[in-house]
PDB file of C-alpha atoms in Angstrom:
ATOM      1  CA  MET I 278     -59.463  32.186 -10.538  1.00  0.00           C
ATOM      2  CA  PRO I 279     -60.701  30.542 -13.729  1.00  0.00           C
ATOM      3  CA  ASP I 280     -57.609  28.328 -14.034  1.00  0.00           C
ATOM      4  CA  ASN I 281     -58.169  26.815 -10.555  1.00  0.00           C
ATOM      5  CA  LYS I 282     -54.448  27.281  -9.814  1.00  0.00           C
ATOM      6  CA  ILE I 283     -53.800  30.962  -9.198  1.00  0.00           C
ATOM      7  CA  PRO I 284     -55.835  32.599  -6.435  1.00  0.00           C
ATOM      8  CA  GLY I 285     -58.021  35.509  -7.400  1.00  0.00           C
ATOM      9  CA  ILE I 286     -61.212  36.621  -9.064  1.00  0.00           C
ATOM     10  CA  LEU I 287     -62.256  37.025 -12.683  1.00  0.00           C
ATOM     11  CA  GLU I 288     -60.750  40.516 -12.822  1.00  0.00           C
ATOM     12  CA  ASP I 289     -57.348  39.090 -11.814  1.00  0.00           C
ATOM     13  CA  PHE I 290     -57.605  36.695 -14.750  1.00  0.00           C
ATOM     14  CA  ILE I 291     -58.709  39.460 -17.143  1.00  0.00           C
ATOM     15  CA  GLN I 292     -55.532  41.375 -16.282  1.00  0.00           C
ATOM     16  CA  PHE I 293     -53.571  38.524 -17.884  1.00  0.00           C
ATOM     17  CA  LEU I 294     -55.280  39.473 -21.162  1.00  0.00           C
ATOM     18  CA  ILE I 295     -53.911  43.021 -21.168  1.00  0.00           C
ATOM     19  CA  PRO I 296     -51.445  43.234 -24.066  1.00  0.00           C
ATOM     20  CA  GLU I 297     -47.796  42.896 -23.052  1.00  0.00           C
ATOM     21  CA  GLU I 298     -46.878  46.257 -24.569  1.00  0.00           C
ATOM     22  CA  ASP I 299     -49.525  48.109 -22.525  1.00  0.00           C
ATOM     23  CA  THR I 300     -48.277  51.198 -20.698  1.00  0.00           C
ATOM     24  CA  LEU I 301     -51.522  52.217 -18.981  1.00  0.00           C
ATOM     25  CA  MET I 302     -51.779  49.569 -16.251  1.00  0.00           C
ATOM     26  CA  PRO I 303     -48.737  50.891 -14.356  1.00  0.00           C
ATOM     27  CA  ARG I 304     -50.379  54.335 -14.462  1.00  0.00           C
ATOM     28  CA  VAL I 305     -53.668  52.830 -13.242  1.00  0.00           C
ATOM     29  CA  ASN I 306     -51.841  51.272 -10.298  1.00  0.00           C
ATOM     30  CA  ASP I 307     -50.014  54.517  -9.531  1.00  0.00           C
ATOM     31  CA  CYS I 308     -53.299  56.429  -9.658  1.00  0.00           C
ATOM     32  CA  ILE I 309     -55.127  53.996  -7.386  1.00  0.00           C
ATOM     33  CA  ASP I 310     -52.190  53.929  -4.973  1.00  0.00           C
ATOM     34  CA  THR I 311     -52.477  57.701  -4.498  1.00  0.00           C
ATOM     35  CA  ILE I 312     -56.039  57.499  -3.166  1.00  0.00           C
ATOM     36  CA  PRO I 313     -55.922  58.323   0.555  1.00  0.00           C
ATOM     37  CA  SER I 314     -57.269  55.488   2.707  1.00  0.00           C
ATOM     38  CA  ALA I 315     -60.037  57.696   4.076  1.00  0.00           C
ATOM     39  CA  GLU I 316     -61.267  58.413   0.528  1.00  0.00           C
ATOM     40  CA  LYS I 317     -60.961  54.921  -0.935  1.00  0.00           C
ATOM     41  CA  LYS I 318     -64.498  53.580  -1.356  1.00  0.00           C
ATOM     42  CA  PHE I 319     -63.649  49.960  -2.263  1.00  0.00           C
ATOM     43  CA  ALA I 320     -62.339  47.145  -0.092  1.00  0.00           C
ATOM     44  CA  ASP I 321     -58.814  45.812  -0.621  1.00  0.00           C
ATOM     45  CA  ALA I 322     -60.425  42.546  -1.750  1.00  0.00           C
ATOM     46  CA  HIS I 323     -61.816  44.475  -4.736  1.00  0.00           C
ATOM     47  CA  MET I 324     -58.516  46.003  -5.851  1.00  0.00           C
ATOM     48  CA  ALA I 325     -58.441  43.935  -9.064  1.00  0.00           C
ATOM     49  CA  LYS I 326     -61.932  45.211  -9.936  1.00  0.00           C
ATOM     50  CA  ALA I 327     -60.828  48.806  -9.437  1.00  0.00           C
ATOM     51  CA  GLN I 328     -57.713  48.207 -11.540  1.00  0.00           C
ATOM     52  CA  ILE I 329     -59.274  46.504 -14.554  1.00  0.00           C
ATOM     53  CA  HIS I 330     -62.331  48.750 -14.685  1.00  0.00           C
ATOM     54  CA  THR I 331     -60.125  51.859 -14.455  1.00  0.00           C
ATOM     55  CA  TRP I 332     -57.932  50.455 -17.217  1.00  0.00           C
ATOM     56  CA  LEU I 333     -61.007  49.771 -19.382  1.00  0.00           C
ATOM     57  CA  ALA I 334     -62.272  53.305 -18.666  1.00  0.00           C
ATOM     58  CA  TRP I 335     -59.049  54.697 -20.131  1.00  0.00           C
ATOM     59  CA  GLN I 336     -59.406  52.904 -23.484  1.00  0.00           C
ATOM     60  CA  GLU I 337     -60.454  54.431 -26.805  1.00  0.00           C
ATOM     61  CA  ASN I 338     -64.036  53.309 -26.144  1.00  0.00           C
ATOM     62  CA  PRO I 339     -64.273  53.603 -22.334  1.00  0.00           C
ATOM     63  CA  GLY I 340     -66.000  51.111 -20.092  1.00  0.00           C
ATOM     64  CA  LEU I 341     -66.592  48.188 -22.424  1.00  0.00           C
ATOM     65  CA  PRO I 342     -67.626  44.885 -20.820  1.00  0.00           C
ATOM     66  CA  PHE I 343     -64.935  42.181 -20.836  1.00  0.00           C
ATOM     67  CA  GLY I 344     -66.234  40.244 -23.835  1.00  0.00           C
ATOM     68  CA  THR I 345     -66.681  43.370 -25.909  1.00  0.00           C
ATOM     69  CA  ALA I 346     -63.219  44.578 -24.869  1.00  0.00           C
ATOM     70  CA  ILE I 347     -61.803  41.309 -26.260  1.00  0.00           C
ATOM     71  CA  THR I 348     -63.746  41.779 -29.508  1.00  0.00           C
ATOM     72  CA  ALA I 349     -62.460  45.375 -29.714  1.00  0.00           C
ATOM     73  CA  LYS I 350     -58.903  44.006 -29.254  1.00  0.00           C
ATOM     74  CA  PHE I 351     -58.321  46.031 -26.074  1.00  0.00           C
ATOM     75  CA  LEU I 352     -57.784  42.673 -24.363  1.00  0.00           C
ATOM     76  CA  ASP I 353     -55.761  39.934 -26.043  1.00  0.00           C
ATOM     77  CA  ALA I 354     -57.506  36.545 -26.094  1.00  0.00           C
ATOM     78  CA  ASP I 355     -54.374  35.029 -27.656  1.00  0.00           C
ATOM     79  CA  ARG I 356     -52.367  35.383 -24.440  1.00  0.00           C
ATOM     80  CA  ASP I 357     -51.155  32.136 -22.836  1.00  0.00           C
ATOM     81  CA  GLN I 358     -53.568  32.308 -19.886  1.00  0.00           C
ATOM     82  CA  ALA I 359     -56.561  32.498 -22.237  1.00  0.00           C
ATOM     83  CA  GLY I 360     -55.349  29.424 -24.110  1.00  0.00           C
ATOM     84  CA  ILE I 361     -54.953  27.504 -20.869  1.00  0.00           C
ATOM     85  CA  LEU I 362     -58.532  28.367 -19.874  1.00  0.00           C
ATOM     86  CA  ILE I 363     -59.933  27.520 -23.315  1.00  0.00           C
ATOM     87  CA  ASN I 364     -58.175  24.142 -23.352  1.00  0.00           C
ATOM     88  CA  TRP I 365     -59.463  23.347 -19.867  1.00  0.00           C
ATOM     89  CA  LEU I 366     -63.028  24.273 -20.902  1.00  0.00           C
ATOM     90  CA  LYS I 367     -62.742  22.059 -23.985  1.00  0.00           C
ATOM     91  CA  ARG I 368     -61.503  19.108 -21.914  1.00  0.00           C
ATOM     92  CA  LEU I 369     -64.347  19.657 -19.467  1.00  0.00           C
ATOM     93  CA  PHE I 370     -67.284  20.272 -21.806  1.00  0.00           C
ATOM     94  CA  LEU I 371     -66.528  18.571 -25.140  1.00  0.00           C
ATOM     95  CA  PRO I 372     -66.970  15.045 -23.727  1.00  0.00           C
ATOM     96  CA  ILE I 373     -70.301  16.094 -22.224  1.00  0.00           C
ATOM     97  CA  LEU I 374     -71.466  17.701 -25.446  1.00  0.00           C
ATOM     98  CA  SER I 375     -70.338  14.673 -27.464  1.00  0.00           C
ATOM     99  CA  GLN I 376     -72.473  12.405 -25.267  1.00  0.00           C
ATOM    100  CA  GLU I 377     -75.526  14.614 -25.733  1.00  0.00           C
ATOM    101  CA  THR I 378     -75.277  14.600 -29.532  1.00  0.00           C
ATOM    102  CA  ALA I 379     -74.617  10.857 -29.782  1.00  0.00           C
TER     103      ALA I 379
END
């Protein structure tokens, strides 16, 4: 996971950016849960991918990539988890960039 604290993949992190008032993700989960095991084409390890990409497919402009979905305001980059990641990236890279420009 991008915060190096919570286990998971990028798609797990992206789910933190879904707006709090969203009502579609519970429906996504219900829908995915109804797929019979014999018909499910993805591994359990890829559940977060199936969830977030299904959720993105159900938006006004279906199937946008993550960055574009943030720009379109489908995903909320102002959520706490995004701020934590941004601050960590700044602490990691700003000293390096400062040295290169000095």
